[in-house]
CSV table of C-alpha atoms in Angstrom, one decimal:
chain,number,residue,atom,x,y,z
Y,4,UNK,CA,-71.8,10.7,16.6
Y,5,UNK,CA,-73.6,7.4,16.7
Y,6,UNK,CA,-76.7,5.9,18.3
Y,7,UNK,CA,-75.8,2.4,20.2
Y,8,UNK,CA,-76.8,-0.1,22.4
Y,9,UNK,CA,-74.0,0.1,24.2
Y,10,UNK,CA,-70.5,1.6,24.1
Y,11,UNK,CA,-67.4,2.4,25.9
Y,12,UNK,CA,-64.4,5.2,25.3
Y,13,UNK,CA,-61.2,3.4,26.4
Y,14,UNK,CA,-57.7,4.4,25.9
Y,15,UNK,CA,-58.5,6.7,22.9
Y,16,UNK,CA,-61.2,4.0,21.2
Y,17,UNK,CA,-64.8,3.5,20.9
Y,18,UNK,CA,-66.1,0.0,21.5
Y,19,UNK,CA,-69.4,-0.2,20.6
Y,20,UNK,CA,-72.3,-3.0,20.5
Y,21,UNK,CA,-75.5,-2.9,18.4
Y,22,UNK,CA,-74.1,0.8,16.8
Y,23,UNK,CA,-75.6,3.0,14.1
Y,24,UNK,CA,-80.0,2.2,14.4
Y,25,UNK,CA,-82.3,5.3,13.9
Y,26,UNK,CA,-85.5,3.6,15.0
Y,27,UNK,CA,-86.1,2.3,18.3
Y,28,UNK,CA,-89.2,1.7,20.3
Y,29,UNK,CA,-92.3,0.9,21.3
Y,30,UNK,CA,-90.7,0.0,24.5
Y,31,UNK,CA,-88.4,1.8,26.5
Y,32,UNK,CA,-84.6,0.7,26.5
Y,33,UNK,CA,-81.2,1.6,27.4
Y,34,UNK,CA,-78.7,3.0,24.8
Y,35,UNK,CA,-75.7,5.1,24.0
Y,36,UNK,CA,-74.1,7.5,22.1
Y,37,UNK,CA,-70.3,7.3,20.8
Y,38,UNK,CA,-69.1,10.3,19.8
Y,39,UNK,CA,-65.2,11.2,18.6
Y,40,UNK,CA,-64.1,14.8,18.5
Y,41,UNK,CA,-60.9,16.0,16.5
Y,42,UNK,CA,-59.7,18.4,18.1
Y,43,UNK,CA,-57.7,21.4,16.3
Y,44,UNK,CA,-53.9,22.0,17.5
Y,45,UNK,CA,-54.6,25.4,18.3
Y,46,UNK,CA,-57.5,24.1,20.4
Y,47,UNK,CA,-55.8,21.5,22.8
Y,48,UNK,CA,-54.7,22.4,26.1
Y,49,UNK,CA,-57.7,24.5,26.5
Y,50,UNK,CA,-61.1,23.3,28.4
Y,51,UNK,CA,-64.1,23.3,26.4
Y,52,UNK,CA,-67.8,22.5,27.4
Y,53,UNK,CA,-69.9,19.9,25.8
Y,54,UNK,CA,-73.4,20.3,25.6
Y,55,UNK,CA,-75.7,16.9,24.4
Y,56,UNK,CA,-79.1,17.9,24.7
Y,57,UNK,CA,-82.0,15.5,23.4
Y,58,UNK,CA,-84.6,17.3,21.5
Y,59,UNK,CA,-88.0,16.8,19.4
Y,60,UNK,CA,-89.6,16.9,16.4
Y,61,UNK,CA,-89.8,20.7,16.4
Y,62,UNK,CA,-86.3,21.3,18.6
Y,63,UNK,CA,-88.1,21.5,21.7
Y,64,UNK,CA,-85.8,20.2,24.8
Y,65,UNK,CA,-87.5,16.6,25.8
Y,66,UNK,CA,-88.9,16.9,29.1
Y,67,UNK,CA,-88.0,13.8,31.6
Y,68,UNK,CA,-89.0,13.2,35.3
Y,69,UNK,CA,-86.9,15.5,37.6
Y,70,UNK,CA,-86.0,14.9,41.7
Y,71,UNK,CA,-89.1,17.9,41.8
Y,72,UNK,CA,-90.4,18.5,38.6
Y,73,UNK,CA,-89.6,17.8,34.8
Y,74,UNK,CA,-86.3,19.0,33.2
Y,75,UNK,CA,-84.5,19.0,29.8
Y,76,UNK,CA,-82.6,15.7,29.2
Y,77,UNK,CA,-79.5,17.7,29.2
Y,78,UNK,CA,-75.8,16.2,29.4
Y,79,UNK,CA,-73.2,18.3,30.0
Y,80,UNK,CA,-69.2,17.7,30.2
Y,81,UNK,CA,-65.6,19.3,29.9
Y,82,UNK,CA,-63.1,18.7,27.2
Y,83,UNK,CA,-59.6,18.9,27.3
Y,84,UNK,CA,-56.9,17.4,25.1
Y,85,UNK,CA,-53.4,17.8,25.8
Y,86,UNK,CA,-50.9,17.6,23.1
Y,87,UNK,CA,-48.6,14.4,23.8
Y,88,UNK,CA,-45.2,14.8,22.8
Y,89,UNK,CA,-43.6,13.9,19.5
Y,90,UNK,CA,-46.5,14.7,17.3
Y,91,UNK,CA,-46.2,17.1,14.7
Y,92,UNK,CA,-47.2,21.0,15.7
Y,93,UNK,CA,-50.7,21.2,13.1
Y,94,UNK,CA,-52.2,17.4,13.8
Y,95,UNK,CA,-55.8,17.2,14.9
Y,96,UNK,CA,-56.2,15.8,18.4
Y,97,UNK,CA,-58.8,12.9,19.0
Y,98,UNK,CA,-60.8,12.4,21.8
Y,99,UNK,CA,-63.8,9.7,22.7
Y,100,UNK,CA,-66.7,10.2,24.7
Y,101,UNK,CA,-69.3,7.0,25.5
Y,102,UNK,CA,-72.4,8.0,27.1
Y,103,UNK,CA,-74.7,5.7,28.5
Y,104,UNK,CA,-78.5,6.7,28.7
Y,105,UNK,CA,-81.3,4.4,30.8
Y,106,UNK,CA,-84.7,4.3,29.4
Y,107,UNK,CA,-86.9,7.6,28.5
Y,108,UNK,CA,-90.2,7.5,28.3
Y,109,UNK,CA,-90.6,8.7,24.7
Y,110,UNK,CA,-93.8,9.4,23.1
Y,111,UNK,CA,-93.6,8.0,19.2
Y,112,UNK,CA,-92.3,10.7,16.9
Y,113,UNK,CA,-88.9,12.2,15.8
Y,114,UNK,CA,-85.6,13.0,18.0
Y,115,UNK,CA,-82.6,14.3,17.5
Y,116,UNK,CA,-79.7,14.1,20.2
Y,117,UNK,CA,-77.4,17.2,19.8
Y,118,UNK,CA,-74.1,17.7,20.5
Y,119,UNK,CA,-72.5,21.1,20.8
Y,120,UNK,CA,-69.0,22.6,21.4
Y,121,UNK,CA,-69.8,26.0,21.8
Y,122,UNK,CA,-67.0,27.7,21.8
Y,123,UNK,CA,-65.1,26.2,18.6
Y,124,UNK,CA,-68.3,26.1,16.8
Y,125,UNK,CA,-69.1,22.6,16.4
Y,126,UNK,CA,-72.6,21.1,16.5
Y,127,UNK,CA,-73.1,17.0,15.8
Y,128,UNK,CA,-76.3,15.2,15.6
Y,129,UNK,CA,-78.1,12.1,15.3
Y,130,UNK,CA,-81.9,11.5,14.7
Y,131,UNK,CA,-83.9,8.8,15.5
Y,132,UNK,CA,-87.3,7.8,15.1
Y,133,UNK,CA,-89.3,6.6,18.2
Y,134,UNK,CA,-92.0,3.7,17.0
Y,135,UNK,CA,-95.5,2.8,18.1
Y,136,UNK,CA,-96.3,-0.2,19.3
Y,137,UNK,CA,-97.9,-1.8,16.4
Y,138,UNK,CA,-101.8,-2.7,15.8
Y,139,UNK,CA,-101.9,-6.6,15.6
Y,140,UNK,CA,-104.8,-8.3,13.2
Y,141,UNK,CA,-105.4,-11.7,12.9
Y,142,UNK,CA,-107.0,-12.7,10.0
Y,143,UNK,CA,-108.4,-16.4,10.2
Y,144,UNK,CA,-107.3,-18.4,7.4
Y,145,UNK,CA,-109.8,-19.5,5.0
Y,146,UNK,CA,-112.2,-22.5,6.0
């Protein structure tokens, strides 16, 4: 799992642009998270939900502006890997997943995106620290 500026998942690959920053801010901006799954043999050909959840400090859910009210920034998705033919019965199955997120409104502190697979058991994360915008001081130069 990785914190981007942008990325895509195409044919199997991960493109990404501006990948692998924890600290961001004071302004609001667009990003994205890459993430690549291996997927056990026994595991493919089954559906599986994805949960990406982005949280705080204290693993609260983040609370952004809803169509009524405020709701968890909450992604969720399926995932489903077929085995192609002619590999070996045991190999680990990839898959790619590029998500791309407009601007939250973040207060400055400490998130974590979180990424979990319920069902198998599998939990990725990335952190990141949200900055304040900075207290300018002009000192005049000596005279």
């Amino acid at each position: 799992m990785l914190l981007a500026d942008a990325a895509q998942a195409v044919a199997g690959k991960l493109y990404v642009l501006g990948g692998g920053w924890s600290i961001t801010g004071p302004a609001p901006t667009p990003c994205a998270i890459a993430l690549k799954f291996e997927v056990p043999w026994e595991a493919a050909n089954r559906k599986h939900k994805v949960r990406i959840e982005l949280l705080d400090s204290d693993g609260q859910p983040v609370l952004v502006p809803g169509p009524e009210s405020p709701q968890p920034m909450l992604i969720t998705a399926d995932l489903e890997v077929g085995r192609p033919p002619g590999i070996t019965p045991g190999t680990p199955l990839d898959s790619t997943f590029a998500i791309g997120i407009g601007p939250i409104p973040l207060k400055p502190g400490r998130y974590e995106w979180r990424c979990t697979v319920a069902d198998v058991n599998v939990t990725q994360s990335c952190a990141f620290t949200y900055r304040d915008q900075g207290v300018s001081v002009r000192i005049p130069p000596p005279q």
